[in-house]
Coordinates of C-alpha atoms in Angstrom, one line a residue:
Chain E
M1 CA 16.9 -68.4 -32.4
G2 CA 16.3 -65.3 -30.4
G3 CA 19.2 -66.1 -28.2
S4 CA 20.1 -62.3 -28.2
F5 CA 17.0 -61.5 -26.5
G6 CA 16.8 -63.8 -23.6
L7 CA 18.7 -63.6 -20.4
P8 CA 21.5 -66.2 -20.0
Q9 CA 20.5 -69.3 -18.1
V10 CA 23.3 -69.1 -15.5
P11 CA 25.1 -65.7 -14.9
K12 CA 28.8 -66.3 -15.2
F13 CA 31.8 -64.1 -14.3
K14 CA 34.2 -66.1 -16.5
N15 CA 34.2 -63.3 -19.1
Y16 CA 35.3 -60.7 -16.7
I17 CA 38.2 -63.0 -15.6
T18 CA 39.1 -63.7 -19.2
A19 CA 38.9 -59.9 -19.9
F20 CA 41.4 -59.1 -17.2
K21 CA 43.7 -61.9 -18.4
L22 CA 43.7 -60.8 -22.1
A23 CA 44.1 -57.1 -21.7
P24 CA 46.1 -55.2 -19.0
L25 CA 42.7 -53.9 -17.8
A26 CA 43.9 -53.4 -14.2
K27 CA 46.7 -51.3 -15.5
F28 CA 44.6 -49.3 -17.8
Y29 CA 42.0 -48.8 -14.9
L30 CA 44.7 -47.4 -12.7
N31 CA 46.0 -45.1 -15.3
S32 CA 42.6 -43.7 -16.0
I33 CA 42.0 -43.2 -12.3
I34 CA 45.3 -41.4 -11.9
V35 CA 44.7 -39.1 -15.0
A36 CA 41.2 -38.4 -14.2
V37 CA 41.6 -37.6 -10.6
S38 CA 44.8 -35.4 -11.0
A39 CA 43.4 -33.6 -14.1
T40 CA 40.1 -32.9 -12.2
V41 CA 41.8 -31.6 -9.1
L42 CA 44.3 -29.4 -11.0
N43 CA 41.7 -28.2 -13.6
T44 CA 39.4 -26.9 -11.0
S45 CA 41.9 -25.6 -8.5
L46 CA 44.2 -23.9 -11.0
L47 CA 41.5 -22.6 -13.3
S48 CA 39.2 -21.3 -10.5
M49 CA 41.8 -18.7 -9.8
A50 CA 41.6 -17.4 -13.4
A51 CA 37.8 -17.6 -13.3
Y52 CA 37.8 -15.6 -10.2
V53 CA 39.9 -12.8 -11.5
L54 CA 37.9 -12.6 -14.7
A55 CA 34.5 -12.5 -12.6
R56 CA 35.6 -10.2 -10.0
T57 CA 38.4 -7.8 -10.8
D58 CA 38.9 -5.0 -13.2
F59 CA 42.0 -4.6 -15.3
K60 CA 42.9 -3.5 -18.8
A61 CA 43.5 -6.7 -20.6
K62 CA 40.5 -8.5 -18.9
N63 CA 38.5 -8.8 -22.2
F64 CA 41.7 -10.1 -24.0
F65 CA 41.9 -13.0 -21.4
R66 CA 38.3 -13.7 -21.7
M67 CA 38.4 -14.0 -25.4
M68 CA 41.6 -16.0 -25.2
F69 CA 40.1 -18.7 -22.9
A70 CA 37.0 -18.8 -25.1
V71 CA 39.1 -19.7 -28.2
G72 CA 39.2 -23.3 -27.0
L73 CA 35.5 -23.6 -27.6
L74 CA 36.1 -22.8 -31.3
I75 CA 38.9 -25.2 -32.0
P76 CA 37.9 -28.8 -32.7
G77 CA 40.3 -30.9 -30.7
A78 CA 40.9 -33.2 -33.7
S79 CA 42.4 -30.4 -35.7
L80 CA 45.2 -30.2 -33.3
L81 CA 46.1 -33.7 -33.3
Q82 CA 49.4 -33.7 -35.0
P83 CA 50.6 -30.2 -33.5
L84 CA 49.8 -31.3 -30.1
Y85 CA 51.6 -34.7 -30.6
M86 CA 54.5 -32.7 -31.9
T87 CA 54.4 -30.3 -28.9
I88 CA 54.2 -33.1 -26.4
K89 CA 57.1 -35.0 -28.1
Q90 CA 59.2 -31.9 -28.1
A91 CA 58.5 -31.4 -24.4
G92 CA 59.7 -35.0 -23.7
L93 CA 56.3 -36.0 -22.4
Y94 CA 55.4 -38.6 -25.0
D95 CA 53.8 -41.7 -23.6
N96 CA 53.7 -40.2 -20.1
L97 CA 50.5 -39.8 -18.0
L98 CA 51.6 -36.3 -17.4
S99 CA 51.0 -35.3 -20.9
L100 CA 47.4 -36.7 -20.7
I101 CA 46.8 -34.8 -17.5
I102 CA 48.0 -31.5 -19.0
V103 CA 46.1 -31.9 -22.3
Y104 CA 42.8 -32.8 -20.4
I105 CA 43.3 -29.8 -18.1
G106 CA 43.5 -27.7 -21.3
F107 CA 40.4 -29.3 -23.0
G108 CA 38.3 -28.6 -20.0
L109 CA 39.7 -25.1 -19.7
P110 CA 36.8 -23.3 -21.5
T111 CA 34.1 -25.1 -19.7
T112 CA 35.6 -24.9 -16.2
I113 CA 36.3 -21.2 -16.5
Y114 CA 32.8 -20.5 -17.9
V115 CA 31.0 -22.5 -15.3
L116 CA 33.1 -21.2 -12.4
S117 CA 33.2 -17.5 -13.4
S118 CA 29.5 -17.3 -14.1
Y119 CA 28.8 -18.7 -10.6
F120 CA 31.5 -16.3 -9.0
S121 CA 29.8 -13.3 -10.5
T122 CA 26.5 -14.2 -8.8
I123 CA 28.1 -14.1 -5.3
P124 CA 27.3 -10.8 -3.4
R125 CA 30.2 -8.5 -3.2
E126 CA 29.4 -7.7 0.5
L127 CA 30.9 -11.1 1.4
E128 CA 34.3 -10.2 0.2
E129 CA 34.1 -6.6 1.4
S130 CA 33.5 -7.7 4.9
A131 CA 36.5 -10.2 4.7
Y132 CA 38.7 -7.4 3.5
I133 CA 37.5 -5.2 6.4
D134 CA 38.4 -8.0 8.7
G135 CA 41.9 -7.8 7.4
S136 CA 42.0 -10.8 5.0
G137 CA 44.1 -10.6 1.9
F138 CA 43.3 -11.2 -1.8
F139 CA 44.2 -14.9 -1.7
G140 CA 42.7 -15.4 1.8
T141 CA 39.5 -14.0 0.6
F142 CA 39.4 -16.3 -2.3
L143 CA 40.4 -19.3 -0.4
K144 CA 38.2 -18.8 2.7
I145 CA 35.1 -16.9 1.4
I146 CA 34.8 -17.6 -2.4
V147 CA 35.8 -21.2 -2.7
P148 CA 33.5 -22.5 0.0
V149 CA 30.5 -20.5 -1.3
A150 CA 31.1 -21.8 -4.8
K151 CA 31.1 -25.5 -3.9
P152 CA 28.2 -26.3 -6.3
A153 CA 29.9 -24.8 -9.2
F154 CA 33.1 -26.6 -8.3
G155 CA 31.1 -29.9 -8.2
T156 CA 29.7 -29.2 -11.7
A157 CA 33.0 -28.3 -13.2
A158 CA 34.6 -31.4 -11.5
V159 CA 32.0 -33.8 -12.7
L160 CA 32.3 -32.5 -16.3
E161 CA 36.1 -32.6 -16.3
F162 CA 36.0 -36.1 -14.8
L163 CA 33.8 -37.4 -17.4
L164 CA 35.9 -35.8 -20.2
C165 CA 39.0 -37.5 -18.8
W166 CA 37.4 -40.8 -18.3
N167 CA 36.0 -41.1 -21.8
E168 CA 38.6 -39.3 -23.9
F169 CA 39.8 -41.5 -26.6
Q170 CA 41.7 -39.8 -29.6
F171 CA 44.4 -38.1 -27.6
A172 CA 44.9 -41.0 -25.3
L173 CA 45.5 -43.1 -28.5
T174 CA 47.8 -40.6 -30.0
L175 CA 50.0 -39.5 -27.1
T176 CA 50.7 -43.0 -25.7
T177 CA 52.1 -46.1 -27.1
G178 CA 52.4 -49.7 -25.8
N179 CA 50.5 -50.6 -22.7
K180 CA 52.2 -48.8 -19.9
N181 CA 50.4 -45.5 -20.1
R182 CA 47.1 -46.3 -21.7
T183 CA 43.8 -45.4 -20.4
I184 CA 40.6 -47.4 -20.1
P185 CA 38.8 -46.4 -23.3
L186 CA 41.7 -47.7 -25.3
A187 CA 41.0 -51.2 -23.8
L188 CA 38.1 -51.5 -26.2
Y189 CA 40.1 -50.6 -29.1
Y190 CA 42.7 -53.1 -28.0
F191 CA 40.1 -55.8 -27.8
K192 CA 38.7 -54.8 -31.1
S193 CA 42.0 -55.1 -32.9
Q194 CA 43.6 -58.1 -31.0
Y195 CA 41.0 -60.3 -29.6
A196 CA 38.0 -59.6 -31.9
S197 CA 36.7 -63.1 -31.6
D198 CA 36.3 -63.2 -27.8
Y199 CA 32.9 -61.4 -27.6
G200 CA 32.2 -62.3 -24.0
A201 CA 35.4 -60.8 -22.9
M202 CA 34.9 -57.8 -25.1
F203 CA 31.4 -57.1 -23.6
A204 CA 32.8 -57.5 -20.1
A205 CA 35.5 -54.9 -20.9
T206 CA 32.7 -52.7 -22.4
V207 CA 30.8 -52.9 -19.0
L208 CA 33.8 -52.1 -17.1
V209 CA 34.5 -49.0 -19.1
T210 CA 31.0 -47.6 -18.9
I211 CA 30.1 -48.4 -15.2
P212 CA 32.2 -45.7 -13.6
S213 CA 30.7 -42.9 -15.9
I214 CA 27.2 -44.1 -15.3
I215 CA 27.7 -44.3 -11.5
V216 CA 29.3 -40.8 -11.4
Y217 CA 26.5 -39.5 -13.4
I218 CA 23.5 -41.0 -11.6
L219 CA 25.0 -40.0 -8.2
L220 CA 25.8 -36.4 -9.3
Q221 CA 23.3 -35.8 -12.1
E222 CA 21.6 -32.7 -10.4
Q223 CA 25.1 -31.3 -10.3
V224 CA 25.8 -31.9 -14.0
V225 CA 22.3 -30.8 -15.1
S226 CA 22.3 -27.6 -13.1
G227 CA 25.8 -26.8 -14.3
L228 CA 25.0 -27.5 -18.0
T229 CA 22.1 -25.1 -17.8
A230 CA 23.5 -22.5 -15.6
G231 CA 26.2 -21.9 -18.2
A232 CA 24.0 -21.9 -21.3
V233 CA 20.6 -20.6 -20.2
K234 CA 21.4 -17.3 -18.7
G235 CA 21.6 -15.5 -22.0
Chain V
M1 CA 46.1 -1.2 -6.6
T2 CA 49.6 -2.5 -7.7
K3 CA 49.2 -5.2 -4.9
S4 CA 46.0 -6.4 -6.4
L5 CA 47.5 -6.3 -9.9
K6 CA 50.3 -8.5 -8.6
W7 CA 47.6 -11.0 -7.5
I8 CA 45.7 -10.8 -10.7
I9 CA 48.9 -11.8 -12.6
V10 CA 49.5 -14.7 -10.1
F11 CA 46.0 -15.9 -10.5
L12 CA 46.0 -15.8 -14.3
T13 CA 49.4 -17.4 -14.7
P14 CA 48.5 -21.2 -14.4
A15 CA 45.6 -21.0 -16.8
T16 CA 47.6 -18.9 -19.3
L17 CA 50.4 -21.5 -19.3
I18 CA 48.0 -24.3 -19.8
F19 CA 46.4 -22.3 -22.7
L20 CA 49.8 -21.6 -24.3
F21 CA 50.8 -25.2 -24.2
V22 CA 47.6 -26.9 -25.2
Y23 CA 46.2 -24.3 -27.5
A24 CA 48.5 -21.3 -28.6
I25 CA 51.6 -23.3 -29.6
P26 CA 49.7 -26.1 -31.3
I27 CA 47.5 -23.7 -33.2
A28 CA 50.8 -21.8 -34.2
I29 CA 52.3 -25.0 -35.4
L30 CA 49.1 -25.9 -37.3
F31 CA 48.8 -22.7 -39.3
S32 CA 52.4 -22.3 -40.0
T33 CA 53.0 -25.9 -41.2
S34 CA 49.8 -26.0 -43.2
F35 CA 51.8 -24.1 -45.8
T36 CA 54.7 -26.6 -46.0
E37 CA 55.4 -30.1 -47.3
W38 CA 56.3 -32.0 -44.2
S39 CA 56.5 -35.7 -43.5
I40 CA 58.2 -37.7 -40.7
G41 CA 62.1 -37.3 -40.4
L42 CA 62.1 -34.3 -42.9
A43 CA 62.1 -30.6 -42.1
P44 CA 59.1 -28.7 -43.2
R45 CA 59.5 -27.1 -46.7
F46 CA 57.4 -23.9 -47.6
I47 CA 55.2 -24.5 -50.6
G48 CA 52.7 -21.8 -50.2
I49 CA 48.9 -22.7 -50.6
K50 CA 49.7 -25.8 -52.6
N51 CA 48.2 -28.0 -49.8
Y52 CA 45.1 -25.9 -49.7
I53 CA 44.6 -26.3 -53.4
D54 CA 45.4 -29.9 -53.6
L55 CA 43.1 -31.0 -50.8
V56 CA 40.1 -29.5 -52.5
T57 CA 40.9 -30.4 -56.1
K58 CA 42.8 -33.7 -56.0
D59 CA 42.2 -35.4 -52.7
S60 CA 39.0 -37.6 -53.2
D61 CA 39.4 -38.7 -49.6
F62 CA 39.4 -35.2 -48.2
I63 CA 36.5 -34.2 -50.4
K64 CA 34.5 -37.2 -49.3
A65 CA 35.4 -36.6 -45.7
S66 CA 34.2 -33.0 -45.9
I67 CA 31.0 -33.9 -47.6
N68 CA 30.3 -36.6 -45.0
T69 CA 31.1 -34.1 -42.2
G70 CA 28.9 -31.5 -43.7
L71 CA 26.1 -33.9 -44.0
W72 CA 26.4 -35.0 -40.5
I73 CA 26.4 -31.5 -39.3
L74 CA 23.3 -30.8 -41.2
L75 CA 21.5 -34.0 -39.8
Q76 CA 22.7 -33.2 -36.3
S77 CA 21.6 -29.6 -36.4
T78 CA 18.1 -30.4 -37.7
I79 CA 16.9 -34.0 -36.8
H80 CA 19.0 -34.4 -33.6
V81 CA 18.0 -31.0 -32.3
A82 CA 14.3 -31.5 -33.2
L83 CA 14.4 -34.9 -31.3
G84 CA 15.8 -33.1 -28.3
V85 CA 13.4 -30.4 -28.2
L86 CA 10.4 -32.7 -28.8
C87 CA 11.5 -34.9 -25.9
A88 CA 11.8 -31.7 -23.7
L89 CA 8.2 -30.7 -24.6
I90 CA 7.0 -34.1 -23.6
L91 CA 9.0 -34.3 -20.4
A92 CA 8.0 -30.8 -19.4
R93 CA 4.5 -32.0 -18.5
K94 CA 6.3 -33.6 -15.6
K95 CA 4.4 -37.0 -15.8
F96 CA 5.6 -39.5 -13.2
Y97 CA 8.2 -40.9 -15.6
W98 CA 9.9 -37.7 -16.5
K99 CA 13.0 -37.9 -14.2
F100 CA 13.6 -41.5 -15.0
T101 CA 13.4 -40.9 -18.8
R102 CA 15.6 -37.9 -18.5
T103 CA 18.4 -40.0 -16.7
V104 CA 18.1 -43.0 -19.0
Y105 CA 18.1 -40.9 -22.2
M106 CA 21.3 -39.1 -20.9
L107 CA 23.3 -42.3 -20.4
P108 CA 24.4 -42.7 -24.0
N109 CA 25.8 -39.1 -23.8
I110 CA 27.7 -39.9 -20.6
V111 CA 29.5 -43.0 -21.4
S112 CA 32.7 -43.1 -23.5
S113 CA 31.9 -42.9 -27.2
A114 CA 34.3 -45.8 -27.7
A115 CA 32.0 -48.0 -25.6
L116 CA 29.0 -46.8 -27.4
G117 CA 30.6 -47.6 -30.7
M118 CA 31.4 -51.0 -29.5
M119 CA 27.9 -51.7 -28.3
F120 CA 26.5 -50.7 -31.7
L121 CA 29.1 -52.9 -33.4
M122 CA 27.7 -55.8 -31.3
F123 CA 24.0 -54.7 -31.8
F124 CA 24.4 -54.7 -35.6
N125 CA 26.7 -57.8 -35.7
P126 CA 25.7 -59.8 -38.8
T127 CA 25.6 -63.2 -37.1
F128 CA 24.5 -62.7 -33.6
G129 CA 23.5 -59.1 -33.3
A130 CA 20.1 -58.2 -31.9
V131 CA 19.0 -56.4 -35.2
N132 CA 19.6 -59.4 -37.5
S133 CA 18.4 -61.9 -35.0
F134 CA 15.1 -60.1 -34.8
I135 CA 14.7 -59.8 -38.5
R136 CA 15.5 -63.6 -38.7
L137 CA 12.8 -64.1 -36.0
I138 CA 10.0 -62.3 -37.8
G139 CA 10.9 -63.0 -41.4
D140 CA 13.9 -63.7 -43.6
K141 CA 15.5 -66.8 -41.9
N142 CA 18.8 -66.2 -43.7
F143 CA 19.2 -62.6 -43.2
G144 CA 22.8 -61.9 -42.6
H145 CA 23.3 -58.2 -43.8
N146 CA 26.5 -56.7 -42.6
W147 CA 25.3 -53.1 -41.6
F148 CA 28.7 -51.6 -41.0
L149 CA 30.6 -53.1 -43.9
S150 CA 28.3 -52.9 -46.8
S151 CA 28.6 -49.5 -48.6
N152 CA 24.9 -48.8 -48.8
T153 CA 24.1 -49.0 -45.1
A154 CA 27.3 -48.0 -43.5
F155 CA 26.6 -44.2 -43.4
F156 CA 23.1 -44.8 -41.9
T157 CA 24.4 -47.2 -39.3
V158 CA 27.1 -44.9 -38.1
T159 CA 24.7 -41.9 -38.0
L160 CA 22.4 -44.0 -35.7
I161 CA 25.1 -44.0 -33.1
W162 CA 24.8 -40.3 -32.4
L163 CA 21.6 -38.9 -34.1
P164 CA 19.0 -40.1 -31.6
F165 CA 20.7 -39.3 -28.4
A166 CA 19.9 -35.6 -27.8
A167 CA 19.5 -35.6 -24.0
H168 CA 22.0 -32.7 -23.7
I169 CA 19.5 -30.6 -25.7
T170 CA 16.4 -32.0 -23.8
I171 CA 18.1 -30.8 -20.5
L172 CA 18.9 -27.4 -21.8
V173 CA 15.5 -26.8 -23.2
L174 CA 13.8 -28.1 -20.1
A175 CA 15.8 -25.8 -17.9
E176 CA 14.9 -22.8 -20.2
M177 CA 11.1 -23.8 -20.2
S178 CA 11.0 -23.8 -16.5
S179 CA 11.9 -20.1 -16.6
I180 CA 8.7 -19.2 -18.7
P181 CA 6.6 -17.2 -16.3
A182 CA 3.3 -19.2 -15.5
S183 CA 1.2 -16.0 -16.4
I184 CA 2.0 -16.5 -20.0
L185 CA 0.9 -20.1 -20.1
E186 CA -2.2 -19.1 -18.1
A187 CA -3.0 -16.4 -20.6
A188 CA -2.7 -18.9 -23.4
Y189 CA -4.9 -21.3 -21.6
I190 CA -7.6 -18.7 -20.8
D191 CA -7.5 -17.6 -24.6
G192 CA -8.5 -21.3 -25.3
A193 CA -5.1 -22.5 -26.7
G194 CA -4.8 -26.3 -26.4
E195 CA -1.6 -28.1 -25.3
F196 CA -0.3 -28.5 -28.9
Q197 CA -1.0 -24.8 -29.8
T198 CA 0.6 -23.6 -26.6
S199 CA 3.8 -25.7 -27.3
V200 CA 4.0 -24.5 -31.0
R201 CA 2.9 -20.9 -30.7
I202 CA 4.0 -19.9 -27.2
V203 CA 6.7 -22.1 -25.9
L204 CA 8.8 -22.8 -29.1
P205 CA 9.3 -19.1 -30.0
L206 CA 10.3 -18.3 -26.5
M207 CA 12.9 -21.1 -26.7
H208 CA 14.5 -19.8 -29.9
R209 CA 17.8 -18.8 -28.2
I210 CA 18.4 -22.0 -26.3
I211 CA 17.4 -24.0 -29.4
G212 CA 20.1 -21.9 -31.2
T213 CA 22.7 -22.8 -28.5
S214 CA 21.9 -26.4 -28.7
T215 CA 22.2 -26.4 -32.6
L216 CA 25.7 -24.8 -32.0
L217 CA 26.7 -27.6 -29.6
A218 CA 25.2 -30.3 -31.8
A219 CA 26.8 -29.0 -35.0
T220 CA 30.3 -28.5 -33.6
S221 CA 30.3 -31.9 -31.9
M222 CA 30.3 -33.4 -35.4
L223 CA 33.8 -32.1 -35.8
Q224 CA 35.0 -34.3 -32.9
K225 CA 33.7 -37.7 -33.8
L226 CA 36.9 -39.8 -34.1
D227 CA 36.4 -42.5 -31.5
V228 CA 33.0 -43.8 -32.8
I229 CA 34.4 -44.0 -36.4
M230 CA 37.6 -45.8 -35.3
M231 CA 35.6 -48.3 -33.3
T232 CA 33.1 -49.2 -36.1
T233 CA 34.2 -48.6 -39.6
S234 CA 37.5 -46.6 -39.5
G235 CA 36.0 -44.5 -42.3
G236 CA 35.2 -47.5 -44.6
P237 CA 34.1 -49.4 -46.6
G238 CA 36.2 -47.3 -49.0
N239 CA 35.7 -43.9 -47.8
T240 CA 31.9 -43.9 -47.2
T241 CA 32.0 -43.1 -43.6
L242 CA 35.1 -41.0 -43.5
N243 CA 34.9 -37.7 -41.6
L244 CA 37.4 -35.0 -41.1
P245 CA 38.9 -36.1 -37.8
M246 CA 39.4 -39.5 -39.2
Y247 CA 40.9 -38.0 -42.3
V248 CA 43.4 -35.9 -40.1
Y249 CA 44.2 -39.0 -38.0
E250 CA 44.9 -41.2 -41.0
T251 CA 46.9 -38.5 -42.8
A252 CA 49.0 -37.5 -39.9
L253 CA 49.6 -40.8 -38.0
R254 CA 49.3 -43.6 -40.6
N255 CA 50.6 -41.7 -43.7
N256 CA 52.9 -39.3 -41.7
D257 CA 52.0 -36.5 -44.1
F258 CA 52.0 -33.9 -41.4
G259 CA 51.8 -30.7 -43.7
R260 CA 48.6 -32.0 -45.5
A261 CA 47.1 -33.1 -42.2
N262 CA 47.5 -29.7 -40.7
T263 CA 46.1 -28.1 -43.9
A264 CA 43.0 -30.3 -43.2
G265 CA 43.0 -29.2 -39.5
V266 CA 42.9 -25.5 -40.7
Y267 CA 39.9 -26.4 -43.0
M268 CA 38.2 -28.0 -40.0
I269 CA 38.6 -24.8 -37.9
I270 CA 37.2 -22.7 -40.8
I271 CA 34.3 -25.0 -41.4
G272 CA 33.6 -24.9 -37.5
L273 CA 33.7 -21.0 -37.6
V274 CA 31.4 -20.8 -40.7
V275 CA 29.0 -23.1 -39.0
V276 CA 28.9 -21.1 -35.8
K277 CA 28.5 -17.8 -37.8
A278 CA 25.6 -19.4 -39.9
I279 CA 23.8 -20.7 -36.9
N280 CA 24.1 -17.4 -35.1
W281 CA 22.6 -15.7 -38.1
I282 CA 19.8 -18.2 -38.5
Y283 CA 18.8 -18.1 -34.9
R284 CA 19.4 -14.3 -34.7
M285 CA 21.6 -14.7 -31.7
D286 CA 23.5 -11.4 -31.3
K287 CA 25.3 -12.4 -28.2
S288 CA 25.8 -16.1 -27.8
Y289 CA 27.5 -18.6 -25.5
I290 CA 30.2 -19.5 -28.0

């Protein structure tokens, strides 16, 4: 009675060992790290360029591009399940970590562009003007002046994108098969469907899945909080 | 000028390519094939709006999934939002525990939903779960109710996995509250308003925009919940906890009925747009985030 409430008499790590033996957890972990790190780096670096252009330059189609990138906010990811699966298959990227990286960059696109471009537009224009006078080009100004100044916004976008990649489930399940290219949230599904009776190992796996998100959040929470609010509160 | 235009094009290209691949092409496939009969191995065959009519008239799973999704959207945009706002009003007093509470309350929103689903599955486990153990401890010695698998509690139990965790909203509202000029609150204090009156009459009306934004985020998130459902009930028992994402998944990848799955996808997008419009209208947000 009440066994669920007390602490175990002796802490044991046996369950963790079992968990690693039952499921290819190490492989899933490695895949998750590869996907999350590459998607985060590519998402922030590639999309910051678009965010900069939207925040700082004037051209005819600007509003069109702004609207286009915001479309992602209105499309529930699950509605694109089959079409995206189809597109990935046709592109020959099925069951390939690259497909997850590309899809996650896309899912983070509206947020990243929003967070970065609202930050870019608060940077005083004088900074860029003095860089131009000193003979710096368009790309040089972006790289040497804007990017360093906007570090906090990059931090926010990166944390949000990392958490998205680390936790994403439905496309990781749909776009991969077998065990070679699966990511860590699927380990839980794997346990649920195949080793449903080994609760200890199942819990160990749950802990292993959640710990990185919790650590990232606790270490960088001011970053996340300020980013979430900077985007939505301005009005 | 032309030189800077060249740079603009270069800077927009990567984002545009990603957009085309992840959104534009799939959306085009989604809409065009929603008018076809299409299953695995066969070419899509145009059948007009037959899928659209069949789904809402004949497909009881789709109807149930839409009702459930609608109900969850409603619950999330009322109770969930209210909880988040209430929590913000309490934490805004900045008592010693506020930062700790804010962090802990946020954790369920930060971890993978699959893990959250797993934890609730264990929490409500009929034989050794904490809930049933507790009930056995305080009363019924033989209590062994299966919360997720019995059709009269499944919906409620699944709802508990997302309804209480409104820390996103708390954070948004807290941030907006810190931008209220102190003079307004002082004026209320001088006029003799108590803490409750200040919250209800002064703070909440000033918060209506951010509460609107929070409602939008909360409501639209209900069109994304596949992982939690898959980890716990898979939509069952029967179809009592089926939602639209789960319906799309089942139809596309288990039954391989692509045409119908994509029609359901279009319906999901339409429901999303209607919800966004309605919330914008209710909260009178002329220019909103989404």
